[in-house]
Amino acid sequence: MSKIAIMGAMPEEIEPLLAKVENVNRIEYANNSYYEATYKGKELVIAYSKIGKVFSSLTASTLLEKFGCSTLLFSGVAGAINPELKIGDLIIADKLCQHDLDISIFGHAFGYVPEGAVFVESDAGLREVAKAVAHKNKLSIIEGTIATGDQFVASNERKEFISTHFQADALEMEGASVAVICDALNVPFFVLRAISDTANDDAGVDFDEFMIGSAKISANFILDMVESIE
Ligand code: ADE
């Protein structure tokens, strides 16, 4: 049977999953914990990576290469750029980019390095599954661009930069690196985020207040999707 990887960046992003799955078996590998589990007859491997592009790349690679997962779902929180996104709202990434990747001094676009691409697209089939789950549960969900970087954004100036150069709807710190790994290894992936803040001056305070609740909203939605994934 195919194995589905579900990853987050922080403990709070996977704890709601671990509370609901069954037959949990923890495996220690590469300074991290991986949880094999089952849910509604599906085999899962769940892990949180730690924050940022490097740790999330390591965890995504491990889930695919060591644990043999054939689909990867990312669940977590994000800062909103699109003003339609309010705290607790869900966004699914149709494409992702690295907003802090910058060799523009050599005439390249922000987010581009030779032999790479500015945007990596997520799996359209998994996005359709998400839309069907949203419809079934009468939840509204936005599909848009997610920008990733190794920085917690808490300024309108940086938000503007990311909005102007990438037309991104939300930002976070792991999605695009996971996307690059899955794309390179030809594994379908999906990134879901619930909004915890709006990446402005108040972002730190909002994040502390809303992160746990938003992480739960995202995790519960991901588990609803698992049933419909082959
Ligand atoms: N994840 C949630 N909010 C964020 C922010 N403001 N910046 C980066 N990552 C985030």
CSV table of C-alpha atoms and ligand atoms in Angstrom, one decimal:
chain,number,residue,atom,x,y,z
A,1,MET,CA,0.0,0.0,0.0
A,2,SER,CA,1.2,3.5,-0.7
A,3,LYS,CA,2.4,5.5,2.2
A,4,ILE,CA,1.4,9.2,2.7
A,5,ALA,CA,3.9,11.6,4.4
A,6,ILE,CA,2.4,14.4,6.5
A,7,MET,CA,4.8,16.9,7.7
A,8,GLY,CA,4.8,20.2,9.6
A,9,ALA,CA,7.6,22.5,10.8
A,10,MET,CA,6.8,22.7,14.5
A,11,PRO,CA,5.5,20.3,17.1
A,12,GLU,CA,2.2,22.2,17.4
A,13,GLU,CA,1.6,21.5,13.7
A,14,ILE,CA,1.7,17.7,14.0
A,15,GLU,CA,0.4,17.2,17.5
A,16,PRO,CA,-3.3,17.4,16.4
A,17,LEU,CA,-2.5,14.6,13.9
A,18,LEU,CA,-0.7,12.4,16.4
A,19,ALA,CA,-3.7,12.8,18.7
A,20,LYS,CA,-6.0,11.2,16.1
A,21,VAL,CA,-4.0,8.5,14.3
A,22,GLU,CA,-3.6,4.9,15.4
A,23,ASN,CA,-0.8,2.3,15.8
A,24,VAL,CA,1.9,4.9,16.3
A,25,ASN,CA,5.5,3.8,16.0
A,26,ARG,CA,8.2,6.3,16.7
A,27,ILE,CA,11.5,6.0,14.8
A,28,GLU,CA,14.5,8.2,15.5
A,29,TYR,CA,16.6,9.2,12.5
A,30,ALA,CA,18.9,12.1,11.6
A,31,ASN,CA,18.3,14.0,14.8
A,32,ASN,CA,14.5,13.8,14.3
A,33,SER,CA,11.5,11.7,15.2
A,34,TYR,CA,9.3,10.1,12.5
A,35,TYR,CA,5.9,8.6,13.4
A,36,GLU,CA,4.6,5.6,11.4
A,37,ALA,CA,0.9,5.4,12.0
A,38,THR,CA,-2.4,4.4,10.4
A,39,TYR,CA,-5.6,6.4,9.8
A,40,LYS,CA,-8.8,5.1,8.3
A,41,GLY,CA,-6.9,2.2,6.7
A,42,LYS,CA,-4.2,4.5,5.2
A,43,GLU,CA,-0.5,4.2,6.1
A,44,LEU,CA,1.1,7.4,7.2
A,45,VAL,CA,4.5,8.7,8.2
A,46,ILE,CA,4.3,12.0,10.2
A,47,ALA,CA,7.1,14.3,11.3
A,48,TYR,CA,7.9,17.9,12.1
A,49,SER,CA,11.1,19.2,10.6
A,50,LYS,CA,12.0,22.2,12.8
A,51,ILE,CA,11.7,25.6,11.2
A,52,GLY,CA,13.2,26.7,7.9
A,53,LYS,CA,14.2,25.6,4.5
A,54,VAL,CA,17.2,23.4,5.5
A,55,PHE,CA,15.5,21.4,8.1
A,56,SER,CA,12.3,21.0,6.0
A,57,SER,CA,14.4,19.8,3.0
A,58,LEU,CA,16.1,17.1,5.2
A,59,THR,CA,12.7,15.9,6.6
A,60,ALA,CA,11.0,15.8,3.2
A,61,SER,CA,13.9,13.9,1.6
A,62,THR,CA,13.9,11.5,4.5
A,63,LEU,CA,10.2,10.9,4.3
A,64,LEU,CA,10.5,10.1,0.6
A,65,GLU,CA,13.9,8.3,0.4
A,66,LYS,CA,14.1,6.4,3.7
A,67,PHE,CA,10.4,5.8,4.5
A,68,GLY,CA,9.3,5.4,0.8
A,69,CYS,CA,6.4,7.8,1.0
A,70,SER,CA,4.7,8.3,-2.4
A,71,THR,CA,2.7,11.4,-1.6
A,72,LEU,CA,3.6,14.3,0.7
A,73,LEU,CA,1.2,16.6,2.5
A,74,PHE,CA,2.4,19.7,4.4
A,75,SER,CA,0.3,21.2,7.1
A,76,GLY,CA,1.0,24.3,9.1
A,77,VAL,CA,0.5,28.1,9.6
A,78,ALA,CA,1.4,31.1,7.5
A,79,GLY,CA,1.4,34.9,7.4
A,80,ALA,CA,-1.2,36.4,5.1
A,81,ILE,CA,-0.3,38.8,2.3
A,82,ASN,CA,-3.6,38.7,0.4
A,83,PRO,CA,-6.0,41.0,2.4
A,84,GLU,CA,-8.8,38.5,1.8
A,85,LEU,CA,-7.0,36.0,4.1
A,86,LYS,CA,-8.0,36.4,7.8
A,87,ILE,CA,-6.6,34.6,10.8
A,88,GLY,CA,-7.8,31.0,10.8
A,89,ASP,CA,-8.5,31.0,7.0
A,90,LEU,CA,-7.0,28.2,4.8
A,91,ILE,CA,-4.8,28.6,1.8
A,92,ILE,CA,-3.6,25.9,-0.5
A,93,ALA,CA,-0.5,26.6,-2.6
A,94,ASP,CA,-0.9,26.1,-6.4
A,95,LYS,CA,2.7,27.2,-6.7
A,96,LEU,CA,5.6,28.1,-4.3
A,97,CYS,CA,8.7,30.2,-4.5
A,98,GLN,CA,11.7,31.2,-2.4
A,99,HIS,CA,11.4,34.9,-1.7
A,100,ASP,CA,14.9,35.1,-0.1
A,101,LEU,CA,16.8,33.5,-2.9
A,102,ASP,CA,18.6,36.4,-4.5
A,103,ILE,CA,21.3,36.5,-7.2
A,104,SER,CA,19.7,39.5,-8.8
A,105,ILE,CA,23.1,41.2,-9.0
A,106,PHE,CA,23.8,38.9,-12.0
A,107,GLY,CA,20.6,39.9,-13.8
A,108,HIS,CA,18.5,37.0,-12.6
A,109,ALA,CA,14.9,37.4,-11.3
A,110,PHE,CA,14.4,37.2,-7.6
A,111,GLY,CA,13.9,33.6,-6.5
A,112,TYR,CA,15.8,32.2,-9.5
A,113,VAL,CA,19.0,30.3,-9.8
A,114,PRO,CA,20.4,28.6,-13.0
A,115,GLU,CA,18.8,25.2,-13.5
A,116,GLY,CA,16.1,26.0,-11.0
A,117,ALA,CA,12.7,27.7,-11.5
A,118,VAL,CA,11.2,30.6,-9.6
A,119,PHE,CA,7.9,28.7,-9.0
A,120,VAL,CA,7.3,25.0,-8.3
A,121,GLU,CA,3.7,23.8,-8.9
A,122,SER,CA,2.0,21.5,-6.4
A,123,ASP,CA,0.0,18.5,-7.6
A,124,ALA,CA,-3.3,19.4,-9.2
A,125,GLY,CA,-5.0,16.2,-8.2
A,126,LEU,CA,-4.3,16.7,-4.5
A,127,ARG,CA,-5.6,20.3,-4.8
A,128,GLU,CA,-8.9,18.9,-6.3
A,129,VAL,CA,-9.1,16.5,-3.3
A,130,ALA,CA,-8.7,19.6,-1.0
A,131,LYS,CA,-11.4,21.5,-2.8
A,132,ALA,CA,-13.8,18.6,-2.5
A,133,VAL,CA,-13.1,18.3,1.2
A,134,ALA,CA,-13.7,22.1,1.6
A,135,HIS,CA,-17.0,21.8,-0.3
A,136,LYS,CA,-18.1,18.9,1.8
A,137,ASN,CA,-17.4,20.7,5.0
A,138,LYS,CA,-18.7,24.1,3.8
A,139,LEU,CA,-15.3,25.7,4.3
A,140,SER,CA,-14.0,28.4,2.0
A,141,ILE,CA,-10.4,27.9,0.9
A,142,ILE,CA,-8.2,30.2,-1.2
A,143,GLU,CA,-5.8,28.7,-3.8
A,144,GLY,CA,-2.7,30.9,-4.4
A,145,THR,CA,1.0,31.4,-4.4
A,146,ILE,CA,3.0,30.8,-1.2
A,147,ALA,CA,6.4,32.4,-0.7
A,148,THR,CA,9.0,30.8,1.5
A,149,GLY,CA,12.1,32.2,3.2
A,150,ASP,CA,14.3,31.7,6.1
A,151,GLN,CA,12.9,34.7,8.0
A,152,PHE,CA,9.9,35.4,10.1
A,153,VAL,CA,8.3,38.4,8.3
A,154,ALA,CA,7.0,41.1,10.6
A,155,SER,CA,7.2,44.2,8.4
A,156,ASN,CA,5.0,45.8,5.8
A,157,GLU,CA,8.1,46.7,3.8
A,158,ARG,CA,9.1,43.1,3.4
A,159,LYS,CA,5.5,42.0,2.8
A,160,GLU,CA,5.3,44.6,-0.1
A,161,PHE,CA,8.6,43.3,-1.6
A,162,ILE,CA,7.2,39.7,-1.6
A,163,SER,CA,3.9,40.8,-2.9
A,164,THR,CA,5.4,42.9,-5.7
A,165,HIS,CA,8.0,40.4,-6.9
A,166,PHE,CA,6.1,37.1,-6.5
A,167,GLN,CA,2.4,38.1,-6.3
A,168,ALA,CA,2.3,35.8,-3.3
A,169,ASP,CA,-0.8,35.4,-1.2
A,170,ALA,CA,0.8,34.1,1.9
A,171,LEU,CA,4.3,33.5,3.3
A,172,GLU,CA,6.0,31.0,5.5
A,173,MET,CA,9.3,29.2,6.0
A,174,GLU,CA,9.2,25.7,4.6
A,175,GLY,CA,6.8,25.2,1.7
A,176,ALA,CA,9.0,26.0,-1.3
A,177,SER,CA,11.9,23.9,-0.1
A,178,VAL,CA,9.7,20.9,0.4
A,179,ALA,CA,8.3,21.6,-3.1
A,180,VAL,CA,11.7,21.6,-4.6
A,181,ILE,CA,12.5,18.2,-3.0
A,182,CYS,CA,9.2,16.6,-4.1
A,183,ASP,CA,9.5,18.0,-7.6
A,184,ALA,CA,13.0,16.7,-8.0
A,185,LEU,CA,12.0,13.2,-6.8
A,186,ASN,CA,8.8,13.2,-8.8
A,187,VAL,CA,6.5,12.8,-5.8
A,188,PRO,CA,3.1,14.5,-5.8
A,189,PHE,CA,2.9,17.1,-3.0
A,190,PHE,CA,0.4,19.5,-1.4
A,191,VAL,CA,0.9,22.5,0.9
A,192,LEU,CA,-1.9,23.7,3.2
A,193,ARG,CA,-1.6,26.6,5.6
A,194,ALA,CA,-4.0,28.3,8.0
A,195,ILE,CA,-3.3,31.9,8.7
A,196,SER,CA,-1.8,32.8,12.1
A,197,ASP,CA,-0.9,36.5,11.4
A,198,THR,CA,-0.6,39.1,8.7
A,199,ALA,CA,3.2,39.4,8.6
A,200,ASN,CA,3.0,43.1,9.7
A,201,ASP,CA,4.4,44.8,12.8
A,202,ASP,CA,2.0,42.8,15.1
A,203,ALA,CA,2.9,39.5,13.5
A,204,GLY,CA,5.0,38.2,16.5
A,205,VAL,CA,2.2,38.9,19.0
A,206,ASP,CA,-0.5,37.4,16.6
A,207,PHE,CA,1.6,34.4,15.9
A,208,ASP,CA,1.9,33.6,19.6
A,209,GLU,CA,-1.8,34.1,20.1
A,210,PHE,CA,-3.2,32.2,17.1
A,211,MET,CA,-0.6,29.7,16.0
A,212,ILE,CA,-1.9,26.7,18.0
A,213,GLY,CA,-5.5,27.2,16.9
A,214,SER,CA,-4.6,27.7,13.2
A,215,ALA,CA,-2.2,24.8,13.2
A,216,LYS,CA,-5.2,22.6,14.4
A,217,ILE,CA,-7.5,23.9,11.7
A,218,SER,CA,-4.9,22.9,9.1
A,219,ALA,CA,-4.1,19.5,10.6
A,220,ASN,CA,-7.8,18.5,10.9
A,221,PHE,CA,-8.3,19.5,7.2
A,222,ILE,CA,-5.3,17.4,6.2
A,223,LEU,CA,-6.7,14.3,8.0
A,224,ASP,CA,-10.0,14.8,6.2
A,225,MET,CA,-8.1,14.6,2.9
A,226,VAL,CA,-6.2,11.4,3.8
A,227,GLU,CA,-9.4,9.3,3.3
A,228,SER,CA,-9.7,10.4,-0.3
A,229,ILE,CA,-6.1,9.8,-1.4
A,230,GLU,CA,-5.1,6.6,-3.1
B,1,ADE,N1,4.6,31.6,9.5
B,1,ADE,C1,3.5,32.1,10.1
B,1,ADE,N2,3.6,33.5,10.1
B,1,ADE,C2,4.8,33.8,9.5
B,1,ADE,C3,5.5,35.0,9.2
B,1,ADE,N3,4.9,36.2,9.5
B,1,ADE,N4,6.7,34.9,8.6
B,1,ADE,C4,7.2,33.7,8.3
B,1,ADE,N5,6.6,32.5,8.5
B,1,ADE,C5,5.4,32.6,9.1
